[in-house]
Tab-separated table of N, CA and C in Angstrom:
chain	number	residue	atom	x	y	z
H	1	MET	N	64.432	108.864	80.847
H	1	MET	CA	65.291	108.538	82.357
H	1	MET	C	66.289	107.694	81.932
H	2	LYS	N	67.841	108.400	82.463
H	2	LYS	CA	68.934	107.466	81.413
H	2	LYS	C	69.395	106.301	82.813
H	3	SER	N	69.294	105.333	81.778
H	3	SER	CA	69.956	104.183	83.196
H	3	SER	C	71.358	103.746	82.918
H	4	ALA	N	71.743	103.838	84.451
H	4	ALA	CA	72.645	103.754	84.842
H	4	ALA	C	73.531	102.521	84.790
H	5	LEU	N	74.618	102.230	84.376
H	5	LEU	CA	75.263	100.902	84.160
H	5	LEU	C	76.574	100.990	84.757
H	6	PHE	N	76.372	99.525	86.230
H	6	PHE	CA	77.306	99.625	86.583
H	6	PHE	C	77.800	99.132	86.883
H	7	VAL	N	79.406	98.598	86.570
H	7	VAL	CA	80.496	97.599	86.221
H	7	VAL	C	81.047	97.238	87.636
H	8	MET	N	80.786	96.090	87.987
H	8	MET	CA	81.633	95.909	89.617
H	8	MET	C	83.019	95.490	88.835
H	9	LYS	N	83.943	96.190	89.844
H	9	LYS	CA	85.115	95.589	89.305
H	9	LYS	C	85.697	95.018	89.909
H	10	GLU	N	86.154	93.832	89.686
H	10	GLU	CA	87.192	92.351	90.195
H	10	GLU	C	87.481	92.673	91.276
H	11	LYS	N	87.575	92.276	92.671
H	11	LYS	CA	88.635	92.061	93.539
H	11	LYS	C	90.136	91.927	93.416
H	12	LYS	N	91.145	92.540	93.568
H	12	LYS	CA	92.280	91.723	93.370
H	12	LYS	C	92.558	90.965	94.690
H	13	ILE	N	93.436	90.032	94.160
H	13	ILE	CA	94.084	88.985	94.669
H	13	ILE	C	94.868	89.477	95.893
H	14	LYS	N	94.718	89.719	97.328
H	14	LYS	CA	96.126	90.105	97.948
H	14	LYS	C	97.085	88.396	98.619
H	15	ILE	N	98.071	88.368	98.431
H	15	ILE	CA	98.973	87.468	98.736
H	15	ILE	C	99.992	88.150	99.601
H	16	ILE	N	100.783	87.028	100.502
H	16	ILE	CA	101.951	87.457	100.996
H	16	ILE	C	102.710	86.131	100.408
H	17	LEU	N	103.733	86.328	100.450
H	17	LEU	CA	105.367	86.140	99.733
H	17	LEU	C	106.313	85.364	101.358
H	18	ASP	N	106.120	84.378	101.512
H	18	ASP	CA	107.110	84.168	102.885
H	18	ASP	C	108.787	84.376	102.149
H	19	THR	N	109.462	84.889	102.968
H	19	THR	CA	110.528	85.246	102.774
H	19	THR	C	111.868	84.397	102.198
H	20	ASN	N	111.339	83.237	101.710
H	20	ASN	CA	111.985	82.423	101.790
H	20	ASN	C	111.817	82.612	99.862
H	21	TRP	N	110.842	82.689	99.495
H	21	TRP	CA	110.762	83.134	98.361
H	21	TRP	C	111.071	84.079	97.100
H	22	TYR	N	111.697	85.181	98.143
H	22	TYR	CA	112.328	86.392	98.189
H	22	TYR	C	113.735	85.931	98.525
H	23	ILE	N	113.950	84.883	99.207
H	23	ILE	CA	115.749	84.286	98.807
H	23	ILE	C	115.808	83.676	97.805
H	24	SER	N	115.273	82.995	97.249
H	24	SER	CA	115.316	82.353	96.445
H	24	SER	C	115.580	82.560	95.121
H	25	ALA	N	114.772	83.820	94.882
H	25	ALA	CA	114.676	84.573	93.756
H	25	ALA	C	115.953	85.428	93.764
H	26	THR	N	116.569	85.939	94.727
H	26	THR	CA	117.629	86.670	94.643
H	26	THR	C	118.785	85.502	94.324
H	27	ILE	N	118.723	84.587	94.036
H	27	ILE	CA	120.260	83.734	93.725
H	27	ILE	C	119.663	82.374	93.059
H	28	ASN	N	118.088	82.503	92.461
H	28	ASN	CA	117.966	81.796	91.480
H	28	ASN	C	117.219	82.188	90.157
H	29	LYS	N	117.840	82.159	88.893
H	29	LYS	CA	117.404	82.756	88.003
H	29	LYS	C	115.856	82.374	87.552
H	30	THR	N	115.329	80.991	88.125
H	30	THR	CA	114.172	80.569	87.751
H	30	THR	C	113.065	81.369	88.665
H	31	SER	N	113.514	81.054	89.977
H	31	SER	CA	112.770	81.858	90.931
H	31	SER	C	112.533	83.684	90.688
H	32	ARG	N	113.461	84.133	90.045
H	32	ARG	CA	113.216	85.420	89.572
H	32	ARG	C	112.329	86.069	88.963
H	33	ARG	N	112.227	84.878	87.738
H	33	ARG	CA	111.193	84.588	86.609
H	33	ARG	C	109.795	84.639	87.126
H	34	THR	N	109.793	83.938	88.007
H	34	THR	CA	108.642	83.808	88.897
H	34	THR	C	108.051	84.493	89.787
H	35	LEU	N	108.771	85.454	90.511
H	35	LEU	CA	108.947	86.417	91.425
H	35	LEU	C	107.888	87.512	90.324
H	36	TYR	N	108.721	87.482	89.066
H	36	TYR	CA	108.386	88.485	87.979
H	36	TYR	C	107.335	88.695	87.143
H	37	LYS	N	106.927	87.678	87.585
H	37	LYS	CA	105.961	87.170	86.731
H	37	LYS	C	104.190	87.724	87.751
H	38	LEU	N	105.044	87.052	88.852
H	38	LEU	CA	103.789	87.749	90.241
H	38	LEU	C	103.994	89.187	90.321
H	39	ILE	N	105.095	90.012	90.461
H	39	ILE	CA	105.499	91.396	90.625
H	39	ILE	C	104.309	92.321	89.717
H	40	THR	N	104.487	92.090	88.524
H	40	THR	CA	103.622	92.582	87.439
H	40	THR	C	102.186	92.058	87.483
H	41	ASN	N	101.906	90.677	87.974
H	41	ASN	CA	100.131	90.497	87.551
H	41	ASN	C	99.498	91.917	88.053
H	42	LYS	N	98.916	92.306	87.456
H	42	LYS	CA	97.666	93.331	87.639
H	42	LYS	C	96.319	92.473	88.441
H	43	GLU	N	96.385	91.739	88.916
H	43	GLU	CA	95.114	91.100	89.445
H	43	GLU	C	95.878	90.875	91.117
H	44	LEU	N	97.035	90.926	91.130
H	44	LEU	CA	97.424	90.812	92.262
H	44	LEU	C	98.480	91.773	93.194
H	45	ILE	N	97.817	91.656	94.556
H	45	ILE	CA	98.716	92.665	95.518
H	45	ILE	C	99.618	91.939	96.376
H	46	ILE	N	100.943	92.532	96.269
H	46	ILE	CA	101.209	91.744	96.981
H	46	ILE	C	101.994	92.304	98.361
H	47	LEU	N	101.576	91.765	99.384
H	47	LEU	CA	101.700	92.560	100.488
H	47	LEU	C	102.967	92.267	101.176
H	48	PHE	N	103.872	93.023	101.853
H	48	PHE	CA	104.908	92.750	102.661
H	48	PHE	C	104.666	93.605	103.431
H	49	SER	N	106.351	92.876	104.724
H	49	SER	CA	106.169	93.814	106.239
H	49	SER	C	107.500	94.051	106.679
H	50	ASP	N	107.567	95.167	107.614
H	50	ASP	CA	109.150	95.296	107.993
H	50	ASP	C	109.798	94.115	108.604
H	51	ASN	N	109.097	93.131	108.821
H	51	ASN	CA	109.264	91.531	109.471
H	51	ASN	C	109.822	90.743	108.270
H	52	ILE	N	109.263	90.934	107.414
H	52	ILE	CA	109.896	90.253	106.000
H	52	ILE	C	111.341	91.124	105.605
H	53	LEU	N	110.724	91.973	105.604
H	53	LEU	CA	111.912	92.816	105.208
H	53	LEU	C	113.053	92.623	105.808
H	54	GLN	N	113.388	92.394	107.280
H	54	GLN	CA	114.500	91.981	108.167
H	54	GLN	C	114.824	90.836	108.258
H	55	GLU	N	113.722	89.763	108.190
H	55	GLU	CA	114.304	88.618	108.110
H	55	GLU	C	115.151	88.248	106.367
H	56	TYR	N	114.672	89.183	105.317
H	56	TYR	CA	115.523	89.057	104.548
H	56	TYR	C	116.561	89.181	104.540
H	57	LYS	N	116.737	90.244	104.765
H	57	LYS	CA	118.653	90.773	105.260
H	57	LYS	C	119.033	90.224	106.089
H	58	ASP	N	118.711	89.742	107.369
H	58	ASP	CA	118.932	88.864	107.943
H	58	ASP	C	119.392	86.970	107.515
H	59	VAL	N	119.085	86.747	106.928
H	59	VAL	CA	118.969	85.118	106.303
H	59	VAL	C	120.227	85.903	105.004
H	60	ILE	N	120.063	86.359	104.221
H	60	ILE	CA	120.597	87.058	103.184
H	60	ILE	C	122.156	87.151	103.587
H	61	LYS	N	122.320	87.118	104.624
H	61	LYS	CA	123.607	87.861	105.313
H	61	LYS	C	124.472	86.714	105.912
H	62	ARG	N	123.625	85.386	106.084
H	62	ARG	CA	124.308	83.904	106.267
H	62	ARG	C	125.601	83.901	105.416
H	63	ASP	N	126.375	82.885	106.398
H	63	ASP	CA	127.791	82.948	105.197
H	63	ASP	C	126.992	81.787	104.357
H	64	LYS	N	126.384	81.127	104.025
H	64	LYS	CA	126.221	80.228	103.031
H	64	LYS	C	126.044	81.062	101.667
H	65	PHE	N	125.376	82.031	102.157
H	65	PHE	CA	124.816	83.067	100.522
H	65	PHE	C	126.222	84.054	99.888
H	66	LYS	N	127.144	84.344	100.875
H	66	LYS	CA	128.346	85.311	100.537
H	66	LYS	C	128.713	84.667	99.504
H	67	SER	N	129.469	83.617	99.057
H	67	SER	CA	130.043	83.469	98.007
H	67	SER	C	129.156	83.354	97.094
H	68	ILE	N	128.101	83.038	97.291
H	68	ILE	CA	126.983	82.938	95.938
H	68	ILE	C	126.130	84.905	95.394
H	69	ILE	N	126.172	85.228	96.083
H	69	ILE	CA	125.524	86.782	95.888
H	69	ILE	C	126.244	87.663	96.428
H	70	LYS	N	126.656	89.060	95.887
H	70	LYS	CA	127.270	90.507	96.240
H	70	LYS	C	126.331	91.621	97.466
H	71	THR	N	126.615	92.267	97.855
H	71	THR	CA	125.627	93.005	98.573
H	71	THR	C	125.070	93.329	98.025
H	72	GLU	N	125.216	94.047	96.827
H	72	GLU	CA	125.279	95.571	95.775
H	72	GLU	C	124.192	94.758	95.116
H	73	GLN	N	124.010	93.094	95.249
H	73	GLN	CA	123.101	93.151	93.804
H	73	GLN	C	121.810	92.581	94.930
H	74	VAL	N	121.443	92.410	96.279
H	74	VAL	CA	120.871	92.325	96.838
H	74	VAL	C	120.451	93.467	96.937
H	75	THR	N	121.098	94.687	97.635
H	75	THR	CA	120.693	95.901	97.879
H	75	THR	C	119.910	95.982	95.945
H	76	ARG	N	120.581	95.853	94.716
H	76	ARG	CA	119.885	96.076	93.701
H	76	ARG	C	117.969	95.338	93.616
H	77	PHE	N	118.545	93.939	94.081
H	77	PHE	CA	117.064	93.262	93.767
H	77	PHE	C	115.915	93.972	95.098
H	78	MET	N	116.011	94.343	96.079
H	78	MET	CA	115.167	94.541	96.986
H	78	MET	C	114.701	96.075	96.302
H	79	ASN	N	115.732	96.905	96.199
H	79	ASN	CA	114.879	98.098	95.504
H	79	ASN	C	114.434	98.041	94.368
H	80	LEU	N	114.279	97.270	93.650
H	80	LEU	CA	113.434	96.369	92.497
H	80	LEU	C	112.028	95.860	92.665
H	81	VAL	N	112.169	95.173	93.660
H	81	VAL	CA	110.915	94.668	94.059
H	81	VAL	C	109.889	94.849	95.161
H	82	ILE	N	110.611	95.729	96.011
H	82	ILE	CA	110.316	96.705	97.132
H	82	ILE	C	109.393	97.927	96.516
H	83	SER	N	109.790	98.384	95.475
H	83	SER	CA	108.835	99.524	94.621
H	83	SER	C	107.787	98.549	94.071
H	84	LYS	N	107.578	97.340	94.078
H	84	LYS	CA	106.195	96.814	93.633
H	84	LYS	C	104.958	96.111	94.118
H	85	LEU	N	105.835	96.402	95.246
H	85	LEU	CA	105.031	95.335	96.314
H	85	LEU	C	104.569	96.870	97.462
H	86	GLU	N	103.116	96.434	97.951
H	86	GLU	CA	102.400	97.213	98.928
H	86	GLU	C	103.198	96.879	100.295
H	87	HIS	N	102.917	97.806	101.261
H	87	HIS	CA	103.969	98.081	102.590
H	87	HIS	C	101.861	97.727	103.607
H	88	ALA	N	102.682	96.592	104.448
H	88	ALA	CA	101.375	96.568	105.443
H	88	ALA	C	102.188	96.421	106.855
H	89	GLU	N	101.170	96.836	107.525
H	89	GLU	CA	101.720	96.791	109.218
H	89	GLU	C	100.797	95.519	109.795
H	90	LEU	N	101.640	94.887	110.514
H	90	LEU	CA	100.843	94.061	111.646
H	90	LEU	C	100.050	94.988	112.753
H	91	VAL	N	99.196	94.147	113.318
H	91	VAL	CA	97.801	94.986	113.973
H	91	VAL	C	98.187	94.518	115.231
H	92	ALA	N	98.528	92.990	115.179
H	92	ALA	CA	98.370	92.141	116.459
H	92	ALA	C	98.873	91.282	116.205
H	93	ASP	N	99.228	90.606	117.574
H	93	ASP	CA	100.398	89.304	117.439
H	93	ASP	C	98.784	88.382	117.426
H	94	LEU	N	100.211	87.350	117.110
H	94	LEU	CA	99.426	85.920	116.151
H	94	LEU	C	100.061	85.003	116.360
H	95	SER	N	99.449	83.665	117.498
H	95	SER	CA	100.206	82.313	117.252
H	95	SER	C	99.513	81.293	116.671
H	96	GLY	N	100.481	80.372	116.211
H	96	GLY	CA	99.853	78.510	115.778
H	96	GLY	C	100.643	78.395	115.160
H	97	SER	N	101.871	78.873	114.919
H	97	SER	CA	102.935	78.080	114.143
H	97	SER	C	102.915	77.070	114.763
H	98	ARG	N	104.056	75.824	114.291
H	98	ARG	CA	104.750	75.278	115.221
H	98	ARG	C	106.500	75.642	115.117
H	99	ASP	N	106.736	76.769	114.427
H	99	ASP	CA	107.610	77.760	114.606
H	99	ASP	C	107.669	78.610	114.974
H	100	PRO	N	107.806	79.624	116.645
H	100	PRO	CA	107.377	80.991	116.729
H	100	PRO	C	107.767	81.936	115.829
H	101	ASN	N	108.962	81.411	115.310
H	101	ASN	CA	109.325	82.558	114.216
H	101	ASN	C	108.257	83.318	113.211
H	102	ASP	N	107.771	81.817	112.661
H	102	ASP	CA	106.863	82.095	111.435
H	102	ASP	C	105.550	82.620	111.860
H	103	ASN	N	105.028	82.946	112.929
H	103	ASN	CA	103.959	83.547	113.537
H	103	ASN	C	103.516	85.115	113.027
H	104	PHE	N	104.505	85.689	112.851
H	104	PHE	CA	104.190	87.246	112.440
H	104	PHE	C	103.923	87.309	110.809
H	105	LEU	N	104.142	86.176	110.307
H	105	LEU	CA	103.617	85.580	108.866
H	105	LEU	C	102.097	85.633	109.036
H	106	LEU	N	101.586	84.998	110.147
H	106	LEU	CA	100.373	84.710	110.608
H	106	LEU	C	99.821	86.119	110.818
H	107	ALA	N	99.869	86.375	111.832
H	107	ALA	CA	99.640	87.929	112.151
H	107	ALA	C	99.486	88.835	110.916
H	108	LEU	N	100.284	89.026	109.960
H	108	LEU	CA	100.230	90.162	108.500
H	108	LEU	C	99.113	89.357	108.012
H	109	SER	N	98.989	87.959	107.301
H	109	SER	CA	97.818	87.561	107.038
H	109	SER	C	96.545	87.923	107.389
H	110	SER	N	96.516	87.934	108.576
H	110	SER	CA	95.170	87.560	109.462
H	110	SER	C	95.060	89.507	109.171
H	111	SER	N	95.919	90.465	109.522
H	111	SER	CA	95.985	91.799	109.891
H	111	SER	C	95.677	92.574	108.299
H	112	THR	N	95.836	91.859	107.573
H	112	THR	CA	95.458	92.124	106.323
H	112	THR	C	94.534	91.739	105.089
H	113	SER	N	93.849	90.618	105.924
H	113	SER	CA	92.854	89.444	105.221
H	113	SER	C	93.543	89.486	103.915
H	114	ALA	N	94.613	88.931	104.087
H	114	ALA	CA	95.309	88.424	102.646
H	114	ALA	C	94.132	87.145	101.916
H	115	ASP	N	94.193	86.926	100.756
H	115	ASP	CA	93.705	85.598	100.017
H	115	ASP	C	94.886	84.521	100.118
H	116	TYR	N	96.158	85.018	100.011
H	116	TYR	CA	97.055	83.853	100.128
H	116	TYR	C	97.882	83.799	100.976
H	117	LEU	N	98.790	83.395	101.822
H	117	LEU	CA	100.311	82.963	102.084
H	117	LEU	C	100.859	82.159	101.855
H	118	VAL	N	101.679	82.582	101.008
H	118	VAL	CA	102.828	81.565	99.487
H	118	VAL	C	104.128	80.986	100.348
H	119	THR	N	103.971	80.053	100.963
H	119	THR	CA	105.510	79.583	101.527
H	119	THR	C	105.713	77.910	101.177
H	120	GLY	N	106.943	77.825	101.185
H	120	GLY	CA	107.709	76.437	101.295
H	120	GLY	C	107.878	75.964	102.524
H	121	ASP	N	107.362	76.570	103.831
H	121	ASP	CA	107.698	76.247	104.832
H	121	ASP	C	106.779	75.012	105.495
H	122	GLN	N	107.097	73.781	105.563
H	122	GLN	CA	105.503	72.812	106.385
H	122	GLN	C	104.903	73.107	107.794
H	123	ASP	N	105.960	74.294	108.411
H	123	ASP	CA	105.318	74.606	109.366
H	123	ASP	C	103.838	75.508	109.361
H	124	LEU	N	104.083	76.161	108.716
H	124	LEU	CA	102.946	76.954	107.890
H	124	LEU	C	101.954	76.115	106.813
H	125	LEU	N	102.378	75.783	106.292
H	125	LEU	CA	101.595	74.602	105.428
H	125	LEU	C	101.076	73.703	105.951
H	126	VAL	N	101.452	73.117	107.259
H	126	VAL	CA	100.145	71.945	107.711
H	126	VAL	C	99.039	72.881	108.543
H	127	LEU	N	98.865	73.872	108.167
H	127	LEU	CA	97.997	75.005	108.901
H	127	LEU	C	96.816	74.541	108.207
H	128	LYS	N	96.811	75.072	106.741
H	128	LYS	CA	96.392	75.330	105.604
H	128	LYS	C	95.451	76.317	105.517
H	129	LYS	N	94.923	76.877	106.623
H	129	LYS	CA	94.553	77.913	106.665
H	129	LYS	C	94.299	78.846	108.212
H	130	ILE	N	94.541	80.205	108.147
H	130	ILE	CA	94.360	81.189	109.331
H	130	ILE	C	93.369	81.915	108.750
H	131	GLY	N	92.502	82.098	109.295
H	131	GLY	CA	91.229	83.107	109.159
H	131	GLY	C	90.696	82.911	107.589
H	132	LEU	N	90.849	83.976	107.167
H	132	LEU	CA	90.062	83.669	105.875
H	132	LEU	C	91.212	83.532	104.440
H	133	THR	N	92.854	83.635	104.968
H	133	THR	CA	93.740	83.113	104.413
H	133	THR	C	94.316	81.766	104.451
H	134	SER	N	94.340	81.038	102.653
H	134	SER	CA	94.509	79.945	102.445
H	134	SER	C	96.023	79.721	102.586
H	135	ILE	N	96.617	78.712	103.028
H	135	ILE	CA	98.358	78.556	102.968
H	135	ILE	C	98.435	77.812	102.522
H	136	VAL	N	98.991	78.077	100.769
H	136	VAL	CA	99.672	77.041	99.731
H	136	VAL	C	101.406	77.285	99.616
H	137	THR	N	101.722	76.126	99.017
H	137	THR	CA	103.174	76.491	98.570
H	137	THR	C	103.115	76.934	96.813
H	138	LEU	N	103.909	77.678	96.512
H	138	LEU	CA	104.024	78.291	95.341
H	138	LEU	C	103.590	77.895	94.093
H	139	SER	N	103.788	76.615	94.211
H	139	SER	CA	103.004	75.628	93.013
H	139	SER	C	101.663	75.424	93.041
H	140	GLN	N	101.038	75.728	93.792
H	140	GLN	CA	99.657	75.363	94.318
H	140	GLN	C	99.320	77.160	93.922
H	141	PHE	N	99.796	77.853	94.174
H	141	PHE	CA	99.288	79.334	93.666
H	141	PHE	C	99.362	79.507	92.048
H	142	THR	N	100.758	78.982	91.784
H	142	THR	CA	100.394	79.754	90.647
H	142	THR	C	99.481	78.592	89.626
H	143	ASP	N	99.821	77.440	89.736
H	143	ASP	CA	98.365	76.631	89.260
H	143	ASP	C	96.981	77.341	89.039
H	144	PHE	N	96.847	77.968	90.680
H	144	PHE	CA	95.191	78.898	90.664
H	144	PHE	C	95.136	79.955	89.823
H	145	ILE	N	96.523	80.494	89.601
H	145	ILE	CA	96.242	82.101	88.789
H	145	ILE	C	96.523	81.657	87.289
H	146	SER	N	96.783	80.401	86.893
H	146	SER	CA	97.161	79.868	85.438
H	146	SER	C	95.807	79.343	85.202
H	147	ARG	N	94.349	79.079	86.264
H	147	ARG	CA	93.195	78.679	85.779
H	147	ARG	C	92.589	79.760	86.039
H	148	LYS	N	92.913	80.957	86.907
H	148	LYS	CA	92.155	81.904	86.828
H	148	LYS	C	91.843	82.682	85.638
H	149	ILE	N	93.423	82.747	85.109
H	149	ILE	CA	93.437	83.789	84.019
H	149	ILE	C	93.175	83.344	82.522
H	150	ARG	N	92.517	81.787	82.464
H	150	ARG	CA	92.222	81.093	81.506
H	150	ARG	C	90.859	81.795	80.644
């Protein structure tokens, strides 16, 4: 009788990056390198929604960014980044943030059972957790990833 060997595949970590990290990576080389490391990490699934994409487009068009970055750079950046991410739909509305404009991120976290919501937004960070999703800063998340890889 042959014995079967079953190897359990390690679960990939699902994360959502708040729009502010995409904005930062568009205009800042260091943030761009960090984002590249995240989107090329085979242990991660980075989720995005149409809401994140729309917020990115709205924010990057603000006057304060017009002198920093050109439209072509934004288009090229988004085409490169979006191709590495996994699209997810919001299943339900969810509230809980002090800023109602951030509630879509909480809903996306819940809808996708994301492991982490990575943000710099204090209105979200103060919550610490929404359902199964830990709400952390990029620094906290990269510290976690670097310990996990060792």
